[in-house]
C-alpha atoms as a printed R data frame, in Angstrom:
    type eleno elety resid chain resno       x       y       z
1   ATOM     1    CA   MET     A     1 -10.054   7.534  84.629
2   ATOM     2    CA   THR     A     2  -9.454   4.099  84.881
3   ATOM     3    CA   ILE     A     3 -11.761   1.280  84.147
4   ATOM     4    CA   GLN     A     4 -11.086  -2.337  85.078
5   ATOM     5    CA   PHE     A     5 -13.393  -5.094  83.882
6   ATOM     6    CA   GLU     A     6 -13.485  -8.201  86.155
7   ATOM     7    CA   LYS     A     7 -15.542 -11.018  85.308
8   ATOM     8    CA   GLN     A     8 -13.716 -14.172  85.258
9   ATOM     9    CA   TYR     A     9 -12.912 -14.627  89.095
10  ATOM    10    CA   THR     A    10 -14.589 -16.703  91.100
11  ATOM    11    CA   GLY     A    11 -15.407 -15.675  94.755
12  ATOM    12    CA   THR     A    12 -14.854 -19.106  96.521
13  ATOM    13    CA   SER     A    13 -11.398 -20.099  95.363
14  ATOM    14    CA   MET     A    14  -8.694 -19.350  98.225
15  ATOM    15    CA   ASN     A    15  -6.037 -18.975  95.411
16  ATOM    16    CA   ARG     A    16  -6.701 -15.782  93.457
17  ATOM    17    CA   PRO     A    17  -3.696 -14.621  92.001
18  ATOM    18    CA   GLU     A    18  -5.755 -12.248  89.497
19  ATOM    19    CA   PHE     A    19  -8.111 -10.715  91.900
20  ATOM    20    CA   ASP     A    20  -4.653 -10.053  94.006
21  ATOM    21    CA   ARG     A    21  -3.495  -8.298  90.885
22  ATOM    22    CA   LEU     A    22  -6.782  -6.268  90.626
23  ATOM    23    CA   VAL     A    23  -6.437  -5.008  94.072
24  ATOM    24    CA   LYS     A    24  -2.758  -3.777  93.845
25  ATOM    25    CA   ALA     A    25  -3.515  -2.009  90.630
26  ATOM    26    CA   VAL     A    26  -6.365  -0.507  92.056
27  ATOM    27    CA   ASP     A    27  -4.190   0.802  95.066
28  ATOM    28    CA   ARG     A    28  -1.710   1.805  92.295
29  ATOM    29    CA   ASP     A    29  -3.835   3.705  90.478
30  ATOM    30    CA   ILE     A    30  -5.558   5.614  93.453
31  ATOM    31    CA   ALA     A    31  -2.048   6.389  94.529
32  ATOM    32    CA   LYS     A    32  -1.526   7.802  90.838
33  ATOM    33    CA   GLY     A    33  -4.710  10.233  91.561
34  ATOM    34    CA   ASP     A    34  -6.933   8.109  89.001
35  ATOM    35    CA   ASN     A    35 -10.393   7.450  89.207
36  ATOM    36    CA   VAL     A    36 -11.135   4.005  89.228
37  ATOM    37    CA   ILE     A    37 -14.418   2.020  88.286
38  ATOM    38    CA   ILE     A    38 -14.607  -1.861  88.771
39  ATOM    39    CA   ILE     A    39 -17.031  -3.595  87.046
40  ATOM    40    CA   PHE     A    40 -18.398  -7.329  88.134
41  ATOM    41    CA   ASP     A    41 -20.892  -9.641  86.736
42  ATOM    42    CA   SER     A    42 -21.812  -9.747  90.520
43  ATOM    43    CA   VAL     A    43 -21.050  -9.492  93.955
44  ATOM    44    CA   SER     A    44 -20.455 -13.112  94.413
45  ATOM    45    CA   ARG     A    45 -17.356 -12.456  92.067
46  ATOM    46    CA   MET     A    46 -15.601 -10.060  94.418
47  ATOM    47    CA   SER     A    47 -15.493 -12.025  97.727
48  ATOM    48    CA   ARG     A    48 -15.097 -15.602  98.961
49  ATOM    49    CA   ASN     A    49 -18.072 -14.861 101.443
50  ATOM    50    CA   ALA     A    50 -20.235 -12.372 102.768
51  ATOM    51    CA   ALA     A    51 -17.862 -10.674 105.500
52  ATOM    52    CA   GLU     A    52 -14.893 -10.476 103.128
53  ATOM    53    CA   GLY     A    53 -17.479  -8.868 100.591
54  ATOM    54    CA   VAL     A    54 -18.671  -6.116 103.035
55  ATOM    55    CA   GLU     A    55 -14.903  -5.539 103.994
56  ATOM    56    CA   GLN     A    56 -13.495  -5.594 100.671
57  ATOM    57    CA   TYR     A    57 -16.818  -3.042  99.294
58  ATOM    58    CA   PHE     A    58 -16.412  -0.451 102.179
59  ATOM    59    CA   GLU     A    59 -12.599  -0.291 101.824
60  ATOM    60    CA   TRP     A    60 -12.940   0.365  98.244
61  ATOM    61    CA   TYR     A    61 -15.842   2.681  98.762
62  ATOM    62    CA   ASN     A    62 -13.776   4.834 101.061
63  ATOM    63    CA   LYS     A    63 -11.303   5.203  98.883
64  ATOM    64    CA   GLY     A    64 -13.719   6.429  96.421
65  ATOM    65    CA   VAL     A    65 -13.677   3.467  94.025
66  ATOM    66    CA   ALA     A    66 -16.551   3.019  92.179
67  ATOM    67    CA   LEU     A    67 -18.231  -0.693  91.763
68  ATOM    68    CA   ILE     A    68 -20.657  -1.747  89.339
69  ATOM    69    CA   PHE     A    69 -22.461  -4.808  89.884
70  ATOM    70    CA   LEU     A    70 -24.183  -5.366  86.449
71  ATOM    71    CA   ASN     A    71 -26.318  -8.433  88.148
72  ATOM    72    CA   GLU     A    72 -27.240  -6.347  91.502
73  ATOM    73    CA   ARG     A    73 -27.635  -2.802  90.366
74  ATOM    74    CA   TYR     A    74 -28.587  -2.031  93.594
75  ATOM    75    CA   ILE     A    75 -25.692  -2.281  95.609
76  ATOM    76    CA   ASP     A    76 -23.415  -0.202  93.081
77  ATOM    77    CA   THR     A    77 -21.652   2.408  95.308
78  ATOM    78    CA   GLU     A    78 -23.304   5.070  93.393
79  ATOM    79    CA   VAL     A    79 -26.690   3.814  94.809
80  ATOM    80    CA   PHE     A    80 -25.139   3.324  98.282
81  ATOM    81    CA   LYS     A    81 -23.621   6.931  98.507
82  ATOM    82    CA   ALA     A    82 -27.482   8.210  97.157
83  ATOM    83    CA   ALA     A    83 -28.950   6.152  99.831
84  ATOM    84    CA   ILE     A    84 -26.641   7.464 102.656
85  ATOM    85    CA   ASP     A    85 -27.284  11.078 101.285
86  ATOM    86    CA   GLN     A    86 -30.973  10.884 101.135
87  ATOM    87    CA   LEU     A    87 -30.361   9.488 105.093
88  ATOM    88    CA   ASN     A    88 -28.072  12.478 105.860
89  ATOM    89    CA   MET     A    89 -30.900  14.970 104.547
90  ATOM    90    CA   LEU     A    90 -33.355  13.137 106.572
91  ATOM    91    CA   VAL     A    91 -31.577  13.523 109.575
92  ATOM    92    CA   LYS     A    92 -30.708  17.313 108.864
93  ATOM    93    CA   LEU     A    93 -34.659  17.545 108.516
94  ATOM    94    CA   CYS     A    94 -35.074  15.974 111.651
95  ATOM    95    CA   SER     A    95 -33.072  18.218 113.159
96  ATOM    96    CA   LEU     A    96 -34.158  21.356 112.004
97  ATOM    97    CA   LEU     A    97 -37.989  20.202 112.707
98  ATOM    98    CA   PHE     A    98 -36.821  19.086 116.285
99  ATOM    99    CA   LYS     A    99 -35.388  22.655 116.978
100 ATOM   100    CA   GLU     A   100 -38.508  24.451 115.631
101 ATOM   101    CA   LEU     A   101 -40.883  22.292 117.989
102 ATOM   102    CA   ARG     A   102 -38.377  23.042 120.851
103 ATOM   103    CA   LYS     A   103 -38.901  26.758 119.988
104 ATOM   104    CA   ALA     A   104 -42.513  26.745 119.658
105 ATOM   105    CA   GLU     A   105 -42.681  24.685 122.820
106 ATOM   106    CA   SER     A   106 -40.942  26.934 125.012
107 ATOM   107    CA   SER     A   107 -42.647  30.467 123.203
108 ATOM   108    CA   VAL     A   108 -46.018  28.401 124.665
109 ATOM   109    CA   CYS     A   109 -44.717  27.831 128.442
């Protein structure tokens, strides 16, 4: 497991060589098969703007990187994954309920 703690980067600077090194290190560790966890003080340290932040978040999320934001724990990747899992369970339950309603409806007619 690789844990990388990055808090000194500002998201607003166009020139972010340390962040670029982080991205390369993450890709290298993923290629080696390591589990990667990145801890930021705040989501603002990850990107220059919201659109870039969402893109980077999902790029890493889809690669299996765990992101932890100390000041915004509600957007940690584990929290997001749990919410998606709950939503998927709800969709499955609604689907089952709909099928049962259709069966009951067809047996009445």
